[in-house]
Tab-separated table of C-alpha atoms in Angstrom:
chain	number	residue	atom	x	y	z
U	862	MET	CA	91.511	103.964	140.949
U	863	ALA	CA	94.813	103.266	138.700
U	864	ASP	CA	96.226	106.004	136.587
U	865	ILE	CA	96.526	105.128	133.003
U	866	SER	CA	98.289	108.513	132.016
U	867	LYS	CA	101.730	107.073	133.854
U	868	PHE	CA	101.849	104.161	130.891
U	869	LYS	CA	103.603	105.463	128.199
U	870	ARG	CA	103.361	102.118	125.720
U	871	ILE	CA	100.118	100.415	125.621
U	872	HIS	CA	99.081	97.312	123.774
U	873	CYS	CA	95.553	96.602	123.396
U	874	LEU	CA	94.411	93.078	122.726
U	875	GLY	CA	91.181	92.831	120.486
U	876	ILE	CA	92.160	95.995	118.968
U	877	GLY	CA	89.902	95.211	116.304
U	878	GLY	CA	87.031	95.406	117.976
U	879	VAL	CA	84.417	98.352	117.722
U	880	GLY	CA	84.960	99.600	120.928
U	881	LEU	CA	88.536	99.236	122.142
U	882	SER	CA	89.881	100.632	118.445
U	883	ALA	CA	87.782	103.554	119.683
U	884	VAL	CA	89.845	103.516	122.969
U	885	ALA	CA	93.181	103.151	121.311
U	886	GLU	CA	92.457	106.341	119.114
U	887	ILE	CA	92.192	108.348	122.436
U	888	LEU	CA	95.080	107.158	124.118
U	889	GLN	CA	96.966	108.022	120.997
U	890	ASP	CA	95.215	111.226	121.134
U	891	ASN	CA	96.410	111.683	124.956
U	892	GLY	CA	100.161	110.948	123.898
U	893	HIS	CA	100.491	107.268	124.343
U	894	VAL	CA	102.687	104.946	122.005
U	895	VAL	CA	99.818	102.662	121.173
U	896	SER	CA	100.076	99.220	119.742
U	897	GLY	CA	97.448	96.234	119.475
U	898	THR	CA	96.421	92.746	118.014
U	899	ASP	CA	93.563	91.359	116.302
U	900	ILE	CA	93.315	88.066	114.153
U	901	ASN	CA	91.080	89.853	112.036
U	902	ARG	CA	92.296	92.572	109.523
U	903	SER	CA	89.908	94.977	108.515
U	904	ASP	CA	88.694	98.219	108.150
U	905	ILE	CA	89.075	99.331	111.421
U	906	THR	CA	92.809	97.877	111.852
U	907	ASP	CA	93.490	99.072	108.589
U	908	HIS	CA	92.429	102.978	109.915
U	909	LEU	CA	94.414	102.055	113.140
U	910	ASN	CA	97.645	101.450	110.628
U	911	ARG	CA	97.172	104.391	108.506
U	912	ILE	CA	97.118	106.704	112.133
U	913	GLY	CA	100.253	105.391	113.356
U	914	ILE	CA	98.677	102.344	115.436
U	915	LYS	CA	100.947	99.396	115.072
U	916	VAL	CA	98.756	96.342	114.636
U	917	PHE	CA	99.505	92.587	114.934
U	918	TYR	CA	97.765	89.878	113.348
U	919	GLU	CA	98.963	87.173	115.332
U	920	HIS	CA	98.865	86.682	119.238
U	921	LYS	CA	102.454	86.400	119.899
U	922	ALA	CA	104.219	86.539	123.026
U	923	GLU	CA	107.152	88.908	121.663
U	924	ASN	CA	104.593	91.289	121.031
U	925	VAL	CA	104.379	92.866	124.521
U	926	ASP	CA	107.628	92.961	125.331
U	927	ASP	CA	108.579	96.455	125.201
U	928	VAL	CA	104.846	97.755	126.129
U	929	ASP	CA	103.940	99.066	130.015
U	930	ALA	CA	100.623	98.252	130.170
U	931	ILE	CA	97.885	96.098	128.460
U	932	VAL	CA	93.881	96.816	127.427
U	933	TYR	CA	91.945	93.723	126.515
U	934	SER	CA	88.611	93.019	125.389
U	935	ASN	CA	86.006	91.077	127.038
U	936	ALA	CA	87.060	88.609	123.804
U	937	VAL	CA	90.302	87.743	125.072
U	938	SER	CA	90.839	84.784	127.534
U	939	ASP	CA	93.734	84.028	130.165
U	940	THR	CA	95.067	81.613	128.157
U	941	ASN	CA	96.063	84.503	125.434
U	942	PRO	CA	99.854	84.136	125.044
U	943	GLU	CA	100.306	88.146	125.614
U	944	ILE	CA	98.760	87.861	128.873
U	945	VAL	CA	100.739	84.944	129.731
U	946	ARG	CA	103.804	86.619	128.819
U	947	ALA	CA	102.574	90.184	130.801
U	948	LYS	CA	101.793	88.098	133.940
U	949	GLU	CA	105.033	86.466	133.621
U	950	ARG	CA	106.706	90.234	133.651
U	951	ARG	CA	104.487	91.875	135.778
U	952	ILE	CA	102.994	94.073	133.465
U	953	PRO	CA	99.911	95.880	134.485
U	954	ILE	CA	96.704	94.515	132.714
U	955	TYR	CA	93.605	96.336	132.017
U	956	SER	CA	90.402	95.464	131.083
U	957	ARG	CA	88.775	98.388	128.126
U	958	ALA	CA	86.112	99.104	130.740
U	959	GLU	CA	88.568	100.057	133.589
U	960	VAL	CA	90.798	101.803	130.870
U	961	LEU	CA	87.586	103.743	129.588
U	962	GLY	CA	87.090	104.993	133.321
U	963	MET	CA	90.378	106.114	133.830
U	964	ILE	CA	90.066	108.093	130.515
U	965	MET	CA	86.389	109.463	131.871
U	966	SER	CA	88.122	110.450	134.920
U	967	ASN	CA	89.189	113.649	132.991
U	968	TYR	CA	86.554	115.099	131.588
U	969	LYS	CA	84.311	117.978	133.685
U	970	HIS	CA	81.267	116.355	132.172
U	971	SER	CA	81.393	112.749	131.361
U	972	ILE	CA	77.984	111.108	129.981
U	973	ALA	CA	77.040	107.455	130.320
U	974	VAL	CA	74.387	105.872	128.261
U	975	CYS	CA	73.193	102.976	129.573
U	976	GLY	CA	70.263	100.301	129.037
U	977	THR	CA	69.012	97.109	127.477
U	978	HIS	CA	68.213	98.693	123.963
U	979	GLY	CA	68.621	102.160	122.165
U	980	LYS	CA	72.641	103.210	123.460
U	981	THR	CA	73.896	103.537	120.283
U	982	THR	CA	70.959	105.515	119.126
U	983	VAL	CA	70.833	108.042	122.700
U	984	THR	CA	74.459	108.079	122.419
U	985	SER	CA	75.029	109.271	119.254
U	986	MET	CA	71.527	111.920	119.110
U	987	THR	CA	73.095	113.364	122.249
U	988	SER	CA	77.143	113.078	120.745
U	989	LEU	CA	75.847	115.174	117.637
U	990	ILE	CA	73.724	118.011	119.654
U	991	LEU	CA	76.457	118.534	121.524
U	992	ARG	CA	78.590	118.586	118.925
U	993	ASP	CA	76.442	121.006	116.555
U	994	ALA	CA	76.203	123.418	119.907
U	995	LYS	CA	79.741	123.506	119.101
U	996	TYR	CA	80.768	121.852	123.011
U	997	GLU	CA	83.210	119.778	121.288
U	998	PRO	CA	82.195	116.550	122.903
U	999	THR	CA	85.052	113.844	122.786
U	1000	ILE	CA	82.872	110.531	121.433
U	1001	LEU	CA	82.704	106.780	121.696
U	1002	VAL	CA	79.806	105.056	120.168
U	1003	GLY	CA	78.869	101.368	119.770
U	1004	GLY	CA	77.970	101.702	115.863
U	1005	ASN	CA	79.559	103.887	113.006
U	1006	VAL	CA	77.678	107.164	112.771
U	1007	GLU	CA	78.025	109.163	109.747
U	1008	GLU	CA	78.604	112.597	110.920
U	1009	ILE	CA	81.498	111.455	112.398
U	1010	LYS	CA	82.579	109.147	110.109
U	1011	GLY	CA	83.033	105.998	112.178
U	1012	ASN	CA	82.311	105.358	116.022
U	1013	VAL	CA	85.245	107.607	117.672
U	1014	GLU	CA	85.898	111.600	117.574
U	1015	ILE	CA	88.359	113.390	119.854
U	1016	GLY	CA	87.242	116.623	120.885
U	1017	GLY	CA	87.576	119.000	123.589
U	1018	ASN	CA	88.125	118.100	127.804
U	1019	ASN	CA	85.326	119.086	128.871
U	1020	TYR	CA	82.417	117.049	127.718
U	1021	PHE	CA	82.661	113.031	126.988
U	1022	VAL	CA	79.878	111.043	125.527
U	1023	THR	CA	79.967	107.099	125.129
U	1024	GLU	CA	77.916	104.169	126.271
U	1025	ALA	CA	77.966	101.839	128.883
U	1026	CYS	CA	77.222	97.781	128.258
U	1027	GLU	CA	75.916	96.396	131.342
U	1028	TYR	CA	77.232	92.885	129.671
U	1029	MET	CA	79.704	91.468	132.426
U	1030	ASP	CA	79.284	94.421	134.804
U	1031	SER	CA	81.720	96.523	133.000
U	1032	PHE	CA	79.563	99.528	133.191
U	1033	LEU	CA	80.893	99.322	136.607
U	1034	HIS	CA	83.974	100.473	136.197
U	1035	LEU	CA	83.159	103.920	134.539
U	1036	ASN	CA	83.085	107.346	136.322
U	1037	PRO	CA	80.153	109.524	134.900
U	1038	THR	CA	78.687	112.632	136.379
U	1039	ILE	CA	75.638	111.878	133.845
U	1040	GLY	CA	74.117	108.802	133.932
U	1041	VAL	CA	71.528	108.213	131.585
U	1042	LEU	CA	69.166	105.107	131.790
U	1043	LEU	CA	66.756	103.932	129.035
U	1044	ASN	CA	65.526	101.076	130.156
U	1045	ILE	CA	65.840	97.549	131.876
U	1046	ASP	CA	65.198	94.447	130.005
U	1047	SER	CA	65.801	90.519	130.341
U	1048	ASP	CA	69.106	90.022	128.625
U	1049	HIS	CA	72.418	88.447	128.765
U	1050	LEU	CA	71.347	85.704	130.575
U	1051	ASP	CA	74.449	83.602	129.603
U	1052	TYR	CA	75.894	86.077	132.628
U	1053	PHE	CA	73.089	87.307	134.918
U	1054	LYS	CA	71.359	84.923	136.598
U	1055	ASP	CA	67.987	86.502	136.416
U	1056	MET	CA	66.131	90.053	136.344
U	1057	ASP	CA	67.158	90.289	139.938
U	1058	HIS	CA	70.675	90.350	139.300
U	1059	ILE	CA	70.087	92.512	136.201
U	1060	VAL	CA	68.309	95.416	138.346
U	1061	LYS	CA	70.855	95.051	141.241
U	1062	SER	CA	74.124	95.879	138.393
U	1063	PHE	CA	71.837	99.008	137.012
U	1064	LYS	CA	71.150	99.909	140.867
U	1065	GLU	CA	74.576	99.629	141.618
U	1066	PHE	CA	75.498	101.615	138.421
U	1067	VAL	CA	73.224	104.733	139.058
U	1068	SER	CA	74.223	105.014	142.801
U	1069	ASN	CA	77.428	105.307	141.258
U	1070	ILE	CA	77.457	108.856	140.044
U	1071	PRO	CA	78.410	111.443	142.676
U	1072	LYS	CA	75.769	113.235	144.127
U	1073	LYS	CA	76.408	116.518	142.178
U	1074	GLY	CA	75.690	114.745	139.238
U	1075	ILE	CA	72.526	113.621	137.486
U	1076	ILE	CA	70.526	110.433	136.405
U	1077	ILE	CA	68.512	111.240	133.754
U	1078	ALA	CA	66.036	108.085	133.559
U	1079	PHE	CA	62.670	106.737	131.869
U	1080	GLY	CA	60.514	106.894	134.696
U	1081	GLU	CA	57.584	104.274	133.092
U	1082	ASN	CA	60.006	101.328	133.385
U	1083	PRO	CA	59.116	99.467	136.569
U	1084	PHE	CA	62.797	98.283	136.735
U	1085	VAL	CA	64.043	101.287	136.282
U	1086	LYS	CA	62.019	102.485	139.365
U	1087	GLU	CA	63.674	99.813	141.170
U	1088	ALA	CA	66.820	100.470	140.292
U	1089	LEU	CA	66.544	104.641	141.316
U	1090	ARG	CA	64.540	103.427	144.298
U	1091	GLY	CA	65.946	105.677	146.929
U	1092	LEU	CA	68.011	108.173	144.939
U	1093	THR	CA	67.401	112.015	145.007
U	1094	ASN	CA	69.467	113.584	141.651
U	1095	VAL	CA	67.008	111.787	139.029
U	1096	ILE	CA	64.950	113.331	136.336
U	1097	THR	CA	62.840	111.203	134.570
U	1098	TYR	CA	60.925	111.277	131.213
U	1099	GLY	CA	58.139	109.110	129.263
U	1100	TYR	CA	54.928	109.305	128.049
U	1101	THR	CA	52.781	110.827	131.162
U	1102	ASP	CA	53.129	114.062	133.100
U	1103	SER	CA	54.266	111.978	136.259
U	1104	ASN	CA	58.041	112.587	134.277
U	1105	ASP	CA	59.447	115.841	134.504
U	1106	PHE	CA	59.444	115.709	130.877
U	1107	TYR	CA	57.170	114.098	128.914
U	1108	ALA	CA	55.524	113.680	125.150
U	1109	GLU	CA	52.680	114.985	124.095
U	1110	ASN	CA	50.447	114.968	120.396
U	1111	ILE	CA	52.236	112.232	118.840
U	1112	SER	CA	51.803	111.649	115.090
U	1113	PHE	CA	53.588	109.914	112.119
U	1114	ASP	CA	54.199	110.619	108.804
U	1115	ASP	CA	54.062	108.357	105.812
U	1116	ARG	CA	58.206	107.450	106.483
U	1117	GLY	CA	56.911	106.317	109.881
U	1118	PHE	CA	58.839	109.334	111.048
U	1119	PRO	CA	57.006	110.862	114.393
U	1120	GLU	CA	56.839	114.086	115.649
U	1121	TYR	CA	55.769	115.270	119.180
U	1122	ASP	CA	55.462	117.983	121.679
U	1123	ILE	CA	57.975	117.550	124.789
U	1124	CYS	CA	56.505	119.309	127.777
U	1125	HIS	CA	57.359	120.243	131.626
U	1126	GLU	CA	55.093	120.719	134.272
U	1127	GLY	CA	52.397	121.671	131.789
U	1128	LYS	CA	53.558	123.780	129.561
U	1129	THR	CA	55.227	122.781	126.359
U	1130	LEU	CA	58.669	123.438	125.301
U	1131	CYS	CA	59.505	122.669	121.900
U	1132	HIS	CA	58.371	120.543	119.107
U	1133	LEU	CA	60.428	117.893	117.487
U	1134	HIS	CA	60.427	116.425	114.209
U	1135	LEU	CA	62.375	113.349	113.868
U	1136	GLY	CA	64.612	112.025	111.022
U	1137	VAL	CA	64.250	108.523	112.126
U	1138	PRO	CA	61.219	105.962	111.756
U	1139	GLY	CA	59.314	104.434	115.454
U	1140	GLU	CA	58.066	105.333	118.287
U	1141	HIS	CA	60.913	103.834	120.637
U	1142	ASN	CA	63.179	106.733	118.719
U	1143	VAL	CA	60.445	109.267	120.828
U	1144	LEU	CA	61.774	108.135	123.961
U	1145	ASN	CA	64.973	107.757	122.348
U	1146	SER	CA	64.991	111.626	121.439
U	1147	MET	CA	63.385	112.472	124.506
U	1148	ALA	CA	66.834	111.013	126.608
U	1149	ALA	CA	69.141	112.972	124.417
U	1150	TYR	CA	67.090	116.049	124.563
U	1151	VAL	CA	67.026	116.247	128.281
U	1152	THR	CA	70.682	115.262	128.904
U	1153	ALA	CA	71.359	118.530	126.454
U	1154	ARG	CA	69.079	120.631	127.798
U	1155	TYR	CA	70.770	119.651	131.100
U	1156	LEU	CA	73.765	120.842	129.879
U	1157	GLY	CA	72.446	123.992	128.784
U	1158	VAL	CA	71.951	123.417	124.560
U	1159	ASP	CA	69.644	125.806	123.194
U	1160	ASP	CA	65.949	123.663	122.139
U	1161	ASP	CA	66.757	125.162	118.480
U	1162	VAL	CA	69.899	123.479	118.510
U	1163	ILE	CA	68.170	120.239	120.001
U	1164	ALA	CA	65.801	120.394	117.686
U	1165	GLY	CA	67.347	121.159	114.475
U	1166	THR	CA	69.995	118.340	115.184
U	1167	LEU	CA	67.253	115.852	115.654
U	1168	LYS	CA	65.608	116.437	112.919
U	1169	LYS	CA	68.323	115.991	110.782
U	1170	PHE	CA	69.712	112.611	112.273
U	1171	LYS	CA	69.361	109.797	109.906
U	1172	GLY	CA	70.473	107.250	112.516
U	1173	THR	CA	73.362	105.091	112.859
U	1174	HIS	CA	74.626	101.672	110.883
U	1175	ARG	CA	72.267	98.858	110.976
U	1176	ARG	CA	69.695	100.990	112.969
U	1177	PHE	CA	66.955	100.715	110.901
U	1178	ASP	CA	69.485	101.392	107.875
U	1179	PHE	CA	67.675	102.059	104.376
U	1180	THR	CA	70.376	100.770	101.945
U	1181	GLY	CA	69.123	100.439	98.228
U	1182	VAL	CA	66.416	99.507	96.290
U	1183	THR	CA	66.751	96.657	93.594
U	1184	LYS	CA	65.519	96.739	90.366
U	1185	LYS	CA	62.337	95.613	90.875
U	1186	GLY	CA	61.902	98.123	93.007
U	1187	VAL	CA	62.046	96.343	96.187
U	1188	LYS	CA	63.606	98.804	99.578
U	1189	ILE	CA	66.098	96.920	101.208
U	1190	VAL	CA	66.715	97.923	105.375
U	1191	ASP	CA	68.773	96.689	107.717
U	1192	ASP	CA	68.364	96.587	111.562
U	1193	TYR	CA	70.973	95.087	114.304
U	1194	ALA	CA	67.872	94.182	116.526
U	1195	HIS	CA	68.344	91.032	118.083
U	1196	HIS	CA	66.061	90.990	121.487
U	1197	PRO	CA	62.308	90.433	121.224
U	1198	THR	CA	61.594	93.959	122.609
U	1199	GLU	CA	63.872	95.616	119.726
U	1200	ILE	CA	62.333	93.513	117.146
U	1201	LYS	CA	59.028	94.480	117.976
U	1202	ALA	CA	59.931	98.145	118.165
U	1203	THR	CA	61.555	97.825	114.706
U	1204	LEU	CA	58.135	96.177	113.340
U	1205	SER	CA	56.089	98.908	114.707
U	1206	ALA	CA	58.362	101.081	112.819
U	1207	ALA	CA	58.457	99.322	109.651
U	1208	SER	CA	54.357	99.022	110.121
U	1209	LYS	CA	54.065	103.040	109.931
U	1210	VAL	CA	56.619	103.232	106.695
U	1211	LYS	CA	54.022	103.294	103.527
U	1212	HIS	CA	54.533	99.698	101.972
U	1213	ASN	CA	53.535	96.676	99.966
U	1214	LYS	CA	54.314	93.899	102.134
U	1215	LEU	CA	57.113	93.614	105.002
U	1216	ARG	CA	59.406	90.694	104.227
U	1217	VAL	CA	61.622	89.847	107.131
U	1218	VAL	CA	64.866	87.850	107.856
U	1219	PHE	CA	65.721	87.022	111.020
U	1220	GLN	CA	68.979	85.615	112.355
U	1221	PRO	CA	68.471	85.052	116.230
U	1222	HIS	CA	71.705	86.014	118.122
U	1223	THR	CA	73.635	84.052	120.379
U	1224	TYR	CA	71.837	80.354	121.369
U	1225	THR	CA	71.951	81.341	125.284
U	1226	ARG	CA	69.686	84.418	124.689
U	1227	THR	CA	67.397	82.003	121.763
U	1228	LYS	CA	66.839	79.489	124.276
U	1229	ALA	CA	65.894	82.003	127.503
U	1230	LEU	CA	64.042	84.389	125.541
U	1231	PHE	CA	62.299	81.594	123.224
U	1232	GLU	CA	59.063	82.073	123.757
U	1233	ASP	CA	59.071	85.947	123.502
U	1234	PHE	CA	60.546	85.602	120.098
U	1235	VAL	CA	57.617	83.517	118.861
U	1236	ASP	CA	55.694	86.443	119.586
U	1237	SER	CA	57.742	89.180	118.450
U	1238	PHE	CA	56.977	89.038	114.400
U	1239	ASP	CA	53.339	90.973	114.226
U	1240	HIS	CA	53.347	92.983	111.177
U	1241	VAL	CA	55.656	90.664	109.153
U	1242	ASP	CA	53.900	89.526	105.784
U	1243	SER	CA	56.659	86.651	105.307
U	1244	LEU	CA	59.046	86.048	107.700
U	1245	ILE	CA	62.576	83.778	106.979
U	1246	ILE	CA	64.361	82.713	110.062
U	1247	THR	CA	67.841	81.155	109.328
U	1248	ASP	CA	70.587	79.868	111.373
U	1249	ILE	CA	71.663	81.398	114.864
U	1250	TYR	CA	74.413	83.345	114.937
U	1251	ALA	CA	76.356	81.834	117.410
U	1252	ALA	CA	78.610	84.744	118.537
U	1253	ARG	CA	81.227	83.620	121.478
U	1254	GLU	CA	78.967	80.205	122.015
U	1255	LYS	CA	79.398	76.838	121.411
U	1256	ASP	CA	75.868	74.831	120.015
U	1257	VAL	CA	75.082	72.882	123.256
U	1258	TYR	CA	72.136	74.393	124.777
U	1259	GLY	CA	69.743	72.293	122.184
U	1260	VAL	CA	68.054	75.007	120.727
U	1261	SER	CA	67.665	75.942	117.172
U	1262	SER	CA	65.660	77.801	114.250
U	1263	TYR	CA	64.054	75.296	113.077
U	1264	GLN	CA	62.455	74.337	116.411
U	1265	LEU	CA	61.494	78.512	116.396
U	1266	VAL	CA	59.893	78.320	113.257
U	1267	ASN	CA	57.952	75.126	114.287
U	1268	ALA	CA	56.763	77.060	117.550
U	1269	ILE	CA	55.700	79.922	115.242
U	1270	LYS	CA	53.994	77.950	112.945
U	1271	ALA	CA	51.988	76.049	115.961
U	1272	LYS	CA	50.754	79.779	117.523
U	1273	TYR	CA	50.432	81.538	114.582
U	1274	PRO	CA	49.024	78.611	111.796
U	1275	ASP	CA	47.982	81.827	109.432
U	1276	ARG	CA	51.432	82.777	109.389
U	1277	GLU	CA	53.822	82.765	106.530
U	1278	VAL	CA	57.060	81.503	108.497
U	1279	TYR	CA	60.141	79.221	106.538
U	1280	TYR	CA	63.443	78.183	107.806
U	1281	VAL	CA	66.142	78.421	105.459
U	1282	GLN	CA	69.592	77.778	106.295
U	1283	ASP	CA	72.034	79.262	103.066
U	1284	PHE	CA	71.752	82.863	102.509
U	1285	GLU	CA	72.117	82.214	98.406
U	1286	ASP	CA	68.812	80.492	98.895
U	1287	ILE	CA	67.331	83.048	100.937
U	1288	VAL	CA	68.211	85.447	98.074
U	1289	LYS	CA	67.461	83.617	95.365
U	1290	TYR	CA	64.024	83.185	97.082
U	1291	LEU	CA	63.297	86.966	98.146
U	1292	SER	CA	64.379	87.954	94.714
U	1293	ALA	CA	61.996	85.721	92.722
U	1294	ASN	CA	59.029	86.597	95.100
U	1295	ALA	CA	59.681	90.351	96.309
U	1296	GLU	CA	58.031	93.115	94.357
U	1297	LYS	CA	58.072	96.768	93.781
U	1298	ASP	CA	57.379	98.683	97.006
U	1299	ASP	CA	58.280	95.552	99.117
U	1300	ILE	CA	60.243	96.067	102.128
U	1301	VAL	CA	63.046	93.443	102.643
U	1302	MET	CA	64.108	93.759	106.101
U	1303	THR	CA	67.027	91.426	107.441
U	1304	MET	CA	67.363	91.648	111.328
U	1305	GLY	CA	69.583	90.608	113.698
U	1306	ALA	CA	73.061	91.380	115.135
U	1307	GLY	CA	75.550	88.892	113.168
U	1308	ASP	CA	76.247	88.749	109.375
U	1309	VAL	CA	72.437	88.738	108.130
U	1310	TYR	CA	72.899	91.942	106.713
U	1311	LYS	CA	74.651	90.648	104.052
U	1312	ILE	CA	71.534	89.038	102.232
U	1313	GLY	CA	70.479	92.686	101.288
U	1314	GLN	CA	73.566	93.286	99.981
U	1315	MET	CA	73.395	90.044	98.040
U	1316	MET	CA	70.246	91.233	96.794
U	1317	LEU	CA	71.569	94.775	95.819
U	1318	GLU	CA	73.995	92.851	93.454
U	1319	VAL	CA	71.676	90.206	91.598
């Protein structure tokens, strides 16, 4: 493995992204002179400028003339003029994941949270537990966490907590001593060939955990079981006593917040009452509990943190109430499994009607999981689907939101579902039809959250 510490001046391409901006801050704290380029000015780039990281807003070859190494995000192509110049000058070039792996190797305990769903929530829960336990973790999360005023916090040199993303196999560059495996599901099929390919990548990730380290995993997902086959340094959690740790006596209050007992070998260890809704957060909190307990954190600290944890940005995010008394909620869910979990959580919250605006994310995901999306919208009284958010893709896949709406209508003829392209038209419809104590939930990984903001401004 290369050693990033030998490079004084490091330049980051795509520095405005939530992941690379955090790496840039950590590099600066480690004594490097950091700069970067991003074509979009944002709150993130303004923050980086304020803390002394110079940001360029146009990709130019001369931006890298005086640097010792390049770090790039997945969004940067080989034709980028700064990449081209770096290759001409033989400046070392590393991916964000490669550099993150180098950084992690400097910590005594490095925790990487992986899985198709729940990474940001579990990383946040675990980080804040260690923070409250005075472990001073360095934290890198894929979303904004209110308690740390962003997605990164620099701590000491003993504990490092981060998400581990499977897309493009980037998590295989990391060097954790503790791997947390939440679940394995079908996703990112623009890169992965099939489920066998996905499971193979996760298996390689957990196999890279050193024998003196530990793997903490959800023991009831069949693909997780396959990835763990043959490994012995494993602690499992789940709903049944076939796992090392398991939940019993699960109940929900009228806000949809669960509470339950966490048990081990027939004994109740701790009663947890969560500050976030949904049964999926039972599993999320169990992953955080087991990780923190393995590291020696007292149960009372764990329970206290989980009770006050209110979630991360865009995860069942209550954003306000309109003048008519309509509650606005935003959620990042963009995969059928996540949608079902979020809507199940919403069904347990006291409300009148649940109105959902869904924005599919990427053509490849919509096409590959089309039939699963059709079956994802139980518990919804009124559903609006707007155009697919393209992200990194071109519209060449022959799939559309209009087709999805028609498929849902054909299978569920009694369901109220509409295709509406324009955000302003959606706001007009909801403002006219949503009543007091209705929930309007915007859902998707693109810019659908703007609809909730627009409703609150009406």
